[in-house]
CSV table of C-alpha atoms in Angstrom, one decimal:
chain,number,residue,atom,x,y,z
A,1,MET,CA,0.0,0.0,0.0
A,2,ARG,CA,2.8,2.4,0.9
A,3,ASN,CA,4.6,1.6,-2.3
A,4,ALA,CA,1.5,2.4,-4.3
A,5,VAL,CA,1.0,5.7,-2.6
A,6,PHE,CA,4.7,6.5,-3.1
A,7,LEU,CA,4.4,5.6,-6.8
A,8,VAL,CA,1.3,7.8,-7.2
A,9,ALA,CA,3.0,10.7,-5.4
A,10,THR,CA,6.1,10.3,-7.6
A,11,ARG,CA,4.0,10.4,-10.8
A,12,ASN,CA,2.1,13.4,-9.6
A,13,ASP,CA,5.4,15.2,-8.9
A,14,ASP,CA,6.7,14.3,-12.3
A,15,TYR,CA,3.5,15.6,-13.9
A,16,LEU,CA,3.9,18.8,-11.8
A,17,ASP,CA,7.4,19.1,-13.1
A,18,GLU,CA,6.2,18.8,-16.6
A,19,LEU,CA,3.7,21.6,-16.1
A,20,HIS,CA,6.5,23.7,-14.5
A,21,GLN,CA,8.7,23.1,-17.5
A,22,GLU,CA,5.9,24.1,-19.8
A,23,ALA,CA,5.3,27.3,-17.8
A,24,TRP,CA,9.0,28.0,-17.8
A,25,LEU,CA,9.1,27.8,-21.6
A,26,LYS,CA,6.3,30.3,-21.8
A,27,ASN,CA,8.1,32.6,-19.5
A,28,LEU,CA,11.6,32.3,-21.0
A,29,PRO,CA,11.2,35.2,-23.5
A,30,VAL,CA,10.0,37.6,-20.8
A,31,PHE,CA,12.7,36.3,-18.4
A,32,ILE,CA,15.4,37.3,-20.9
A,33,TYR,CA,13.6,40.6,-21.6
A,34,ILE,CA,13.5,41.5,-17.9
A,35,ILE,CA,17.2,40.7,-17.3
A,36,VAL,CA,18.1,43.1,-20.2
A,37,ILE,CA,15.8,45.8,-18.9
A,38,ALA,CA,17.2,45.4,-15.3
A,39,THR,CA,20.8,45.7,-16.5
A,40,MET,CA,20.1,48.8,-18.6
A,41,GLY,CA,18.1,50.3,-15.8
A,42,MET,CA,20.6,49.9,-13.1
A,43,LEU,CA,23.4,51.4,-15.2
A,44,GLY,CA,21.3,54.2,-16.6
A,45,ASN,CA,19.5,55.3,-13.5
A,46,THR,CA,22.8,55.2,-11.4
A,47,LEU,CA,24.4,57.4,-14.1
A,48,THR,CA,21.3,59.7,-14.0
A,49,LEU,CA,21.6,60.2,-10.2
A,50,PHE,CA,25.3,61.0,-10.5
A,51,VAL,CA,24.7,63.5,-13.3
A,52,TYR,CA,21.9,65.4,-11.5
A,53,ALA,CA,23.7,65.1,-8.1
A,54,ILE,CA,26.6,67.2,-9.4
A,55,LYS,CA,24.3,70.1,-10.5
A,56,LYS,CA,24.9,73.1,-8.3
A,57,LYS,CA,21.6,74.8,-9.0
A,58,LYS,CA,18.6,72.4,-8.9
A,59,SER,CA,15.1,73.2,-10.0
A,60,ALA,CA,11.9,71.6,-9.0
A,61,THR,CA,12.0,69.6,-12.3
A,62,THR,CA,15.5,68.3,-11.4
A,63,VAL,CA,14.3,67.2,-8.0
A,64,PHE,CA,11.4,65.3,-9.4
A,65,ILE,CA,13.6,63.7,-12.1
A,66,GLU,CA,16.0,62.5,-9.4
A,67,ALA,CA,13.1,61.1,-7.4
A,68,LEU,CA,11.9,59.3,-10.5
A,69,ALA,CA,15.4,57.8,-11.1
A,70,ILE,CA,15.4,56.6,-7.5
A,71,VAL,CA,12.1,54.8,-7.9
A,72,ASP,CA,13.2,53.3,-11.1
A,73,LEU,CA,16.5,52.2,-9.5
A,74,ILE,CA,14.5,50.5,-6.7
A,75,SER,CA,12.5,48.7,-9.3
A,76,ASP,CA,15.7,47.5,-11.0
A,77,VAL,CA,17.5,46.4,-7.9
A,78,VAL,CA,14.6,45.1,-5.7
A,79,PHE,CA,11.5,44.6,-7.7
A,80,ILE,CA,12.8,43.0,-10.9
A,81,PRO,CA,14.8,40.3,-9.0
A,82,VAL,CA,11.5,39.4,-7.2
A,83,ILE,CA,9.8,39.1,-10.6
A,84,LEU,CA,12.6,36.8,-11.8
A,85,CYS,CA,12.2,34.7,-8.7
A,86,VAL,CA,8.5,34.4,-9.3
A,87,LEU,CA,9.0,33.4,-12.9
A,88,TRP,CA,11.7,30.9,-12.0
A,89,HIS,CA,9.4,29.0,-9.7
A,90,GLY,CA,6.7,29.1,-12.3
A,91,PHE,CA,4.0,26.6,-11.4
A,92,LYS,CA,5.5,25.8,-8.0
A,93,VAL,CA,5.4,29.1,-6.0
A,94,ASN,CA,5.3,28.0,-2.3
A,95,SER,CA,5.6,31.4,-0.5
A,96,VAL,CA,2.4,33.4,-0.2
A,97,TYR,CA,4.5,36.3,1.2
A,98,LEU,CA,6.7,36.4,-1.8
A,99,CYS,CA,3.6,36.9,-4.0
A,100,LYS,CA,2.2,39.6,-1.8
A,101,PHE,CA,5.6,41.4,-1.7
A,102,PHE,CA,5.8,41.1,-5.5
A,103,TYR,CA,2.4,42.7,-6.1
A,104,PHE,CA,2.9,45.4,-3.5
A,105,LEU,CA,6.2,46.5,-5.1
A,106,ASN,CA,4.8,46.3,-8.6
A,107,TYR,CA,1.8,48.6,-8.0
A,108,SER,CA,3.5,50.9,-5.5
A,109,THR,CA,6.5,51.8,-7.8
A,110,ALA,CA,4.3,52.1,-10.9
A,111,THR,CA,1.9,54.4,-9.0
A,112,THR,CA,4.7,56.5,-7.6
A,113,SER,CA,6.2,56.9,-11.1
A,114,VAL,CA,3.0,58.1,-12.7
A,115,VAL,CA,2.3,60.6,-9.9
A,116,LEU,CA,5.8,62.0,-10.2
A,117,LEU,CA,5.3,62.4,-13.9
A,118,VAL,CA,2.2,64.4,-13.2
A,119,ALA,CA,4.2,66.6,-10.8
A,120,ILE,CA,6.8,67.1,-13.4
A,121,SER,CA,4.3,68.1,-16.1
A,122,TYR,CA,2.6,70.5,-13.6
A,123,VAL,CA,5.9,72.2,-13.0
A,124,ARG,CA,6.5,72.6,-16.8
A,125,PHE,CA,2.9,73.8,-17.2
A,126,LYS,CA,3.3,76.5,-14.6
A,127,LYS,CA,6.6,77.6,-16.0
A,128,VAL,CA,5.5,77.9,-19.6
A,129,CYS,CA,1.8,78.9,-19.3
A,130,HIS,CA,1.8,80.8,-16.0
A,131,SER,CA,5.3,82.1,-15.8
A,132,PHE,CA,4.4,85.0,-13.5
A,133,GLY,CA,2.5,83.0,-10.9
A,134,HIS,CA,3.7,81.0,-7.9
A,135,HIS,CA,6.2,78.2,-8.8
A,136,ILE,CA,7.1,75.2,-6.8
A,137,SER,CA,10.4,75.8,-5.0
A,138,THR,CA,13.2,73.2,-4.6
A,139,ARG,CA,12.3,72.7,-1.0
A,140,GLU,CA,8.6,72.3,-1.8
A,141,SER,CA,9.4,69.7,-4.5
A,142,LYS,CA,11.5,67.6,-2.0
A,143,LEU,CA,8.6,67.6,0.5
A,144,LEU,CA,6.2,66.7,-2.3
A,145,CYS,CA,8.4,63.8,-3.4
A,146,VAL,CA,8.3,62.4,0.1
A,147,ALA,CA,4.6,62.9,0.4
A,148,ILE,CA,4.0,61.2,-3.0
A,149,VAL,CA,6.0,58.1,-2.0
A,150,PHE,CA,4.2,57.6,1.3
A,151,ALA,CA,0.8,58.3,-0.3
A,152,CYS,CA,1.3,55.9,-3.2
A,153,PHE,CA,2.7,53.1,-1.0
A,154,PHE,CA,-0.2,53.5,1.4
A,155,LEU,CA,-2.7,53.5,-1.5
A,156,CYS,CA,-1.3,50.1,-2.7
A,157,THR,CA,-1.7,48.3,0.6
A,158,PRO,CA,-5.0,46.6,-0.5
A,159,HIS,CA,-2.8,44.5,-2.9
A,160,VAL,CA,-1.1,43.0,0.1
A,161,ILE,CA,-4.5,41.6,1.2
A,162,ILE,CA,-6.1,40.6,-2.1
A,163,GLN,CA,-3.1,39.4,-4.0
A,164,GLY,CA,-1.3,36.3,-3.0
A,165,ARG,CA,-0.8,32.6,-4.0
A,166,GLN,CA,-3.5,31.0,-6.2
A,167,THR,CA,-4.1,27.3,-6.5
A,168,MET,CA,-4.0,26.2,-10.2
A,169,ASN,CA,-6.1,23.2,-11.1
A,170,THR,CA,-4.7,20.7,-13.6
A,171,THR,CA,-6.1,17.8,-15.7
A,172,ARG,CA,-5.4,15.6,-12.7
A,173,SER,CA,-7.5,16.4,-9.8
A,174,ALA,CA,-4.9,15.2,-7.3
A,175,VAL,CA,-2.2,17.5,-8.8
A,176,LYS,CA,-2.3,21.2,-7.9
A,177,GLY,CA,0.0,24.0,-8.9
A,178,TYR,CA,0.6,27.4,-7.3
A,179,MET,CA,1.2,30.8,-8.9
A,180,CYS,CA,1.3,34.4,-7.9
A,181,ARG,CA,-2.2,35.7,-8.7
A,182,VAL,CA,-5.3,36.7,-6.8
A,183,ASP,CA,-5.3,34.9,-3.4
A,184,ASP,CA,-7.5,31.9,-3.1
A,185,LYS,CA,-9.7,33.7,-0.5
A,186,TYR,CA,-10.7,36.4,-3.1
A,187,VAL,CA,-10.9,34.4,-6.4
A,188,ASP,CA,-14.6,34.1,-6.4
A,189,THR,CA,-15.3,37.6,-5.0
A,190,HIS,CA,-15.8,41.0,-6.8
A,191,TRP,CA,-12.8,42.6,-5.0
A,192,PRO,CA,-10.1,41.7,-7.5
A,193,LEU,CA,-12.1,43.4,-10.3
A,194,VAL,CA,-12.9,46.4,-8.0
A,195,LEU,CA,-9.2,46.8,-7.2
A,196,HIS,CA,-8.2,46.6,-10.9
A,197,VAL,CA,-10.9,49.2,-11.9
A,198,VAL,CA,-9.7,51.6,-9.1
A,199,PHE,CA,-6.1,51.5,-10.2
A,200,THR,CA,-7.0,51.6,-13.9
A,201,SER,CA,-9.1,54.7,-13.2
A,202,LEU,CA,-6.3,56.3,-11.3
A,203,PHE,CA,-4.0,55.6,-14.2
A,204,LEU,CA,-6.5,57.1,-16.7
A,205,VAL,CA,-7.0,60.2,-14.5
A,206,CYS,CA,-3.2,60.8,-14.3
A,207,SER,CA,-2.9,60.2,-18.0
A,208,SER,CA,-5.7,62.7,-18.7
A,209,CYS,CA,-3.9,65.3,-16.5
A,210,LEU,CA,-0.6,64.7,-18.4
A,211,THR,CA,-2.3,64.9,-21.8
A,212,TYR,CA,-4.2,68.1,-20.8
A,213,MET,CA,-1.1,69.9,-19.4
A,214,TYR,CA,1.2,69.0,-22.3
A,215,ALA,CA,-1.5,69.9,-24.8
A,216,ARG,CA,-1.8,73.3,-23.1
A,217,ILE,CA,2.0,73.7,-23.2
A,218,GLY,CA,2.0,72.8,-26.9
A,219,ILE,CA,-0.8,75.3,-27.8
A,220,PHE,CA,0.8,78.0,-25.8
A,221,ALA,CA,4.2,77.5,-27.4
A,222,TRP,CA,2.6,77.5,-30.9
A,223,ARG,CA,0.6,80.7,-30.3
A,224,HIS,CA,3.4,82.6,-28.6
A,225,GLY,CA,6.4,81.2,-30.5
A,226,SER,CA,6.8,84.3,-32.5
A,227,LEU,CA,7.4,86.3,-29.3
A,228,TYR,CA,10.7,84.6,-28.7
A,229,GLY,CA,13.8,84.7,-30.7
A,230,ALA,CA,14.2,86.1,-34.2
A,231,ARG,CA,12.8,85.2,-37.6
A,232,ILE,CA,15.8,85.1,-39.8
A,233,GLY,CA,15.8,85.8,-43.5
A,234,LEU,CA,19.1,85.4,-45.5
A,235,SER,CA,19.2,85.4,-49.3
A,236,ASP,CA,20.9,82.4,-50.7
A,237,THR,CA,22.6,84.6,-53.3
A,238,GLN,CA,24.3,86.8,-50.6
A,239,THR,CA,26.8,84.2,-49.2
A,240,ASN,CA,30.1,85.3,-50.6
A,241,ASP,CA,33.0,86.2,-48.4
A,242,ASP,CA,33.1,89.9,-49.1
A,243,GLU,CA,29.5,91.0,-48.8
A,244,ALA,CA,26.2,89.7,-47.3
A,245,SER,CA,23.1,91.3,-45.8
A,246,LEU,CA,21.1,89.9,-42.9
A,247,GLU,CA,17.6,91.0,-41.7
A,248,LEU,CA,16.3,90.1,-38.3
A,249,HIS,CA,12.6,90.4,-37.4
A,250,PRO,CA,12.3,90.0,-33.6
A,251,SER,CA,8.8,90.5,-32.3
A,252,PRO,CA,7.3,93.0,-31.8
A,253,ASP,CA,9.9,95.4,-33.4
A,254,LYS,CA,12.3,95.1,-36.2
A,255,THR,CA,16.1,95.4,-36.2
A,256,GLU,CA,18.1,95.5,-39.4
A,257,LEU,CA,21.7,94.4,-39.6
A,258,THR,CA,23.9,95.1,-42.7
A,259,ARG,CA,27.4,93.8,-42.9
A,260,ASN,CA,30.2,94.8,-45.3
A,261,ALA,CA,33.7,93.3,-45.2
A,262,THR,CA,34.7,94.9,-41.9
A,263,LEU,CA,31.7,96.6,-40.4
A,264,TYR,CA,28.4,95.8,-38.7
A,265,LEU,CA,25.6,98.4,-38.8
A,266,GLN,CA,22.7,98.2,-36.3
A,267,VAL,CA,19.5,100.2,-36.9
A,268,THR,CA,17.2,100.3,-33.9
A,269,PRO,CA,13.4,100.7,-34.3
A,270,GLU,CA,13.1,103.9,-32.2
A,271,ASP,CA,16.5,105.4,-32.6
A,272,SER,CA,17.6,107.1,-35.8
A,273,GLY,CA,21.2,106.9,-34.8
A,274,ILE,CA,23.5,104.2,-36.1
A,275,ASP,CA,25.7,102.1,-33.8
A,276,THR,CA,28.8,100.7,-35.6
A,277,LYS,CA,31.1,98.1,-34.3
A,278,THR,CA,34.1,96.7,-36.1
A,279,LEU,CA,34.8,93.0,-36.4
A,280,GLU,CA,38.0,92.3,-34.6
A,281,GLN,CA,38.4,88.6,-33.8
A,282,ASP,CA,37.1,85.1,-34.4
A,283,ASN,CA,35.0,86.4,-37.2
A,284,ALA,CA,32.2,87.1,-34.7
A,285,ILE,CA,30.8,90.1,-32.9
A,286,ARG,CA,28.2,90.8,-30.1
A,287,LEU,CA,25.9,93.7,-30.7
A,288,ASP,CA,24.7,95.4,-27.5
A,289,LYS,CA,21.1,96.4,-27.3
A,290,SER,CA,20.7,100.2,-27.6
A,291,ASP,CA,17.2,100.4,-26.1
A,292,SER,CA,14.9,98.3,-24.0
A,293,ASN,CA,12.9,97.1,-26.9
A,294,CYS,CA,15.7,95.2,-28.6
A,295,ASN,CA,17.2,91.8,-27.7
A,296,VAL,CA,21.0,91.1,-27.6
A,297,TYR,CA,22.2,89.1,-30.6
A,298,THR,CA,25.4,87.2,-31.4
A,299,VAL,CA,26.2,87.1,-35.1
A,300,ASN,CA,28.7,84.6,-36.3
A,301,ARG,CA,29.9,84.2,-39.9
A,302,LYS,CA,31.3,80.8,-41.1
A,303,LYS,CA,31.8,79.8,-44.6
A,304,GLY,CA,29.7,82.5,-46.0
A,305,LYS,CA,26.7,81.8,-43.8
A,306,PHE,CA,25.4,83.5,-40.6
A,307,ARG,CA,24.6,81.7,-37.4
A,308,ILE,CA,22.5,83.7,-34.9
A,309,ALA,CA,21.7,83.2,-31.2
A,310,ASP,CA,20.0,85.6,-28.9
A,311,SER,CA,19.7,85.3,-25.1
A,312,VAL,CA,15.9,85.0,-25.0
A,313,GLY,CA,15.7,82.7,-28.0
A,314,SER,CA,18.4,80.4,-26.6
A,315,ARG,CA,16.6,80.1,-23.3
A,316,GLN,CA,13.3,79.3,-25.0
A,317,ARG,CA,14.9,76.7,-27.2
A,318,HIS,CA,16.3,75.0,-24.1
A,319,ASN,CA,12.9,75.1,-22.4
A,320,GLY,CA,11.4,73.6,-25.6
A,321,ARG,CA,13.9,70.8,-25.6
A,322,THR,CA,13.2,70.0,-22.0
A,323,THR,CA,9.5,70.0,-22.6
A,324,ARG,CA,9.8,67.7,-25.6
A,325,MET,CA,12.0,65.4,-23.6
A,326,LEU,CA,9.5,65.1,-20.8
A,327,LEU,CA,6.7,64.7,-23.3
A,328,VAL,CA,8.4,61.7,-25.0
A,329,LEU,CA,9.1,60.2,-21.5
A,330,THR,CA,5.5,60.6,-20.5
A,331,SER,CA,4.1,59.3,-23.8
A,332,ILE,CA,6.2,56.1,-23.5
A,333,TYR,CA,5.0,55.6,-19.9
A,334,ILE,CA,1.3,56.0,-20.9
A,335,LEU,CA,1.5,53.7,-23.9
A,336,THR,CA,3.4,50.9,-22.1
A,337,ASN,CA,1.3,51.0,-18.9
A,338,LEU,CA,-1.9,51.2,-20.8
A,339,THR,CA,-1.0,48.1,-22.7
A,340,SER,CA,-0.2,46.2,-19.5
A,341,LEU,CA,-3.4,47.3,-17.8
A,342,VAL,CA,-5.6,46.3,-20.7
A,343,LEU,CA,-4.0,42.9,-21.0
A,344,LEU,CA,-4.2,42.3,-17.2
A,345,LEU,CA,-7.9,43.3,-17.3
A,346,LEU,CA,-8.4,40.9,-20.2
A,347,ARG,CA,-6.9,38.1,-18.1
A,348,THR,CA,-9.1,39.0,-15.1
A,349,ILE,CA,-12.3,38.9,-17.2
A,350,LYS,CA,-11.4,35.9,-19.5
A,351,PRO,CA,-8.7,33.8,-17.7
A,352,LYS,CA,-9.5,30.6,-19.7
A,353,GLU,CA,-9.1,32.3,-23.1
A,354,VAL,CA,-5.7,33.7,-22.1
A,355,ALA,CA,-4.6,30.3,-20.7
A,356,ASN,CA,-5.5,28.6,-24.0
A,357,LEU,CA,-3.4,30.9,-26.2
A,358,GLY,CA,-0.7,28.2,-26.5
A,359,THR,CA,3.0,28.4,-25.7
A,360,THR,CA,3.9,31.0,-28.3
A,361,GLY,CA,0.7,33.1,-27.7
A,362,VAL,CA,1.2,33.1,-23.9
A,363,SER,CA,4.9,34.0,-24.4
A,364,ILE,CA,4.0,37.0,-26.5
A,365,TYR,CA,1.2,37.9,-24.1
A,366,ASN,CA,3.7,37.9,-21.1
A,367,VAL,CA,6.2,40.1,-22.9
A,368,PHE,CA,3.5,42.7,-23.6
A,369,VAL,CA,2.2,42.5,-20.1
A,370,ALA,CA,5.8,43.3,-18.9
A,371,SER,CA,6.2,46.1,-21.4
A,372,TYR,CA,5.7,48.7,-18.6
A,373,LEU,CA,9.0,47.6,-17.1
A,374,ILE,CA,10.8,49.4,-20.0
A,375,ASN,CA,10.1,52.6,-18.1
A,376,THR,CA,12.6,51.7,-15.5
A,377,ALA,CA,15.4,51.8,-18.1
A,378,VAL,CA,14.3,54.1,-21.0
A,379,ASN,CA,14.4,57.4,-19.1
A,380,PRO,CA,18.2,57.8,-19.1
A,381,ILE,CA,18.2,57.1,-22.9
A,382,ILE,CA,15.6,59.8,-23.4
A,383,TYR,CA,17.7,62.2,-21.3
A,384,SER,CA,20.8,61.5,-23.4
A,385,VAL,CA,18.9,62.1,-26.6
A,386,TRP,CA,17.1,65.3,-25.7
A,387,ASN,CA,19.3,66.9,-23.0
A,388,ARG,CA,22.7,68.2,-24.3
A,389,THR,CA,23.9,69.0,-20.7
A,390,PHE,CA,23.1,65.5,-19.6
A,391,ARG,CA,25.1,64.1,-22.5
A,392,LEU,CA,28.1,66.3,-21.7
A,393,HIS,CA,28.0,65.3,-18.0
A,394,CYS,CA,27.8,61.7,-18.9
A,395,ARG,CA,30.9,62.0,-21.1
A,396,GLN,CA,32.7,63.7,-18.3
A,397,LEU,CA,31.8,61.1,-15.7
A,398,LEU,CA,32.8,58.3,-18.1
A,399,GLY,CA,36.1,60.0,-18.8
A,400,LEU,CA,35.3,60.8,-22.4
A,401,ASN,CA,35.6,64.5,-22.0
A,402,LYS,CA,38.5,66.2,-20.2
A,403,SER,CA,36.7,69.5,-19.5
A,404,ARG,CA,35.6,70.3,-16.0
A,405,LEU,CA,32.1,69.8,-14.7
A,406,SER,CA,30.1,72.9,-14.2
């Protein structure tokens, strides 16, 4: 009798191992994907924190970006290894506490990130659209970061209760598997769906706020773009080395610059006098503004063409690049998280259909569910593409640039 029981138990264990191997094959692509993301994220977010830590003057945006990098680094160092552990055990997860910790970290870090993105967009919105109103100070931004972290972590505590270890039935009634899903106590209740709807609604509200504020920023920049910088007109035929003429049209007034071989002439809108300055070195000259209605321009001449920069226009271009950088970052966050939420909602509503997708189908499904994890690694890449100062500091930290940090 004992031998028969032992034989049945052995066969059941072998069958469970087969199911585990099948689940492992389905999770292998996402396992590799997560390892790559974690490696990129740890390196990129560590570099981001070093780059922003050396900045002498920090703005509210900088503080929020640092906080976002810290949250992403926590995800890479703590949360992603927990994911890998859960995937490794597959169909044989024994610890209910591991599952609860997994879901709590998952939702708390994701919620904190999206609220920080809302805070960043609000700072940009106030700076661009309401530049003369009250702005969040550096000290206030630090306090807000702490408050956001505590609030988001507290908001995610229901996941510790509802999520856990779920018993998975097999074709053999005597064989049971265990995976990190909704806890067995709440499988047949409405609470999992309620919790999912609440967090999906929170995500949609935050996404709506982000969309609204960046849309307002874009509309404001489009309407008022002519107020900043100069509109430049330079005839293609006037590019020889001896003579060229250049006309600037800064709003609201007009300044005309005419250059001969050795002389700049500045004609101001409200002054009939002419201010002349001689070109002395580096084939460049700075023209000082002669009244309060004119901006300061730097005019450079290289290979028969003019390059122009003015103090106001340069600052506006910098602000525009920063806004575009944050817009790209936010767009990627919304798209990836929305994809994950929709797929998880689909599994909550129709679990059998998802389970019957087959090995390839489930593998693809799991990769797309984990697409939100790319946000823990992609931010430093976005900074390096859109932020010239970030690129410069990265090169200096990596020893690729010998100039001093500033």
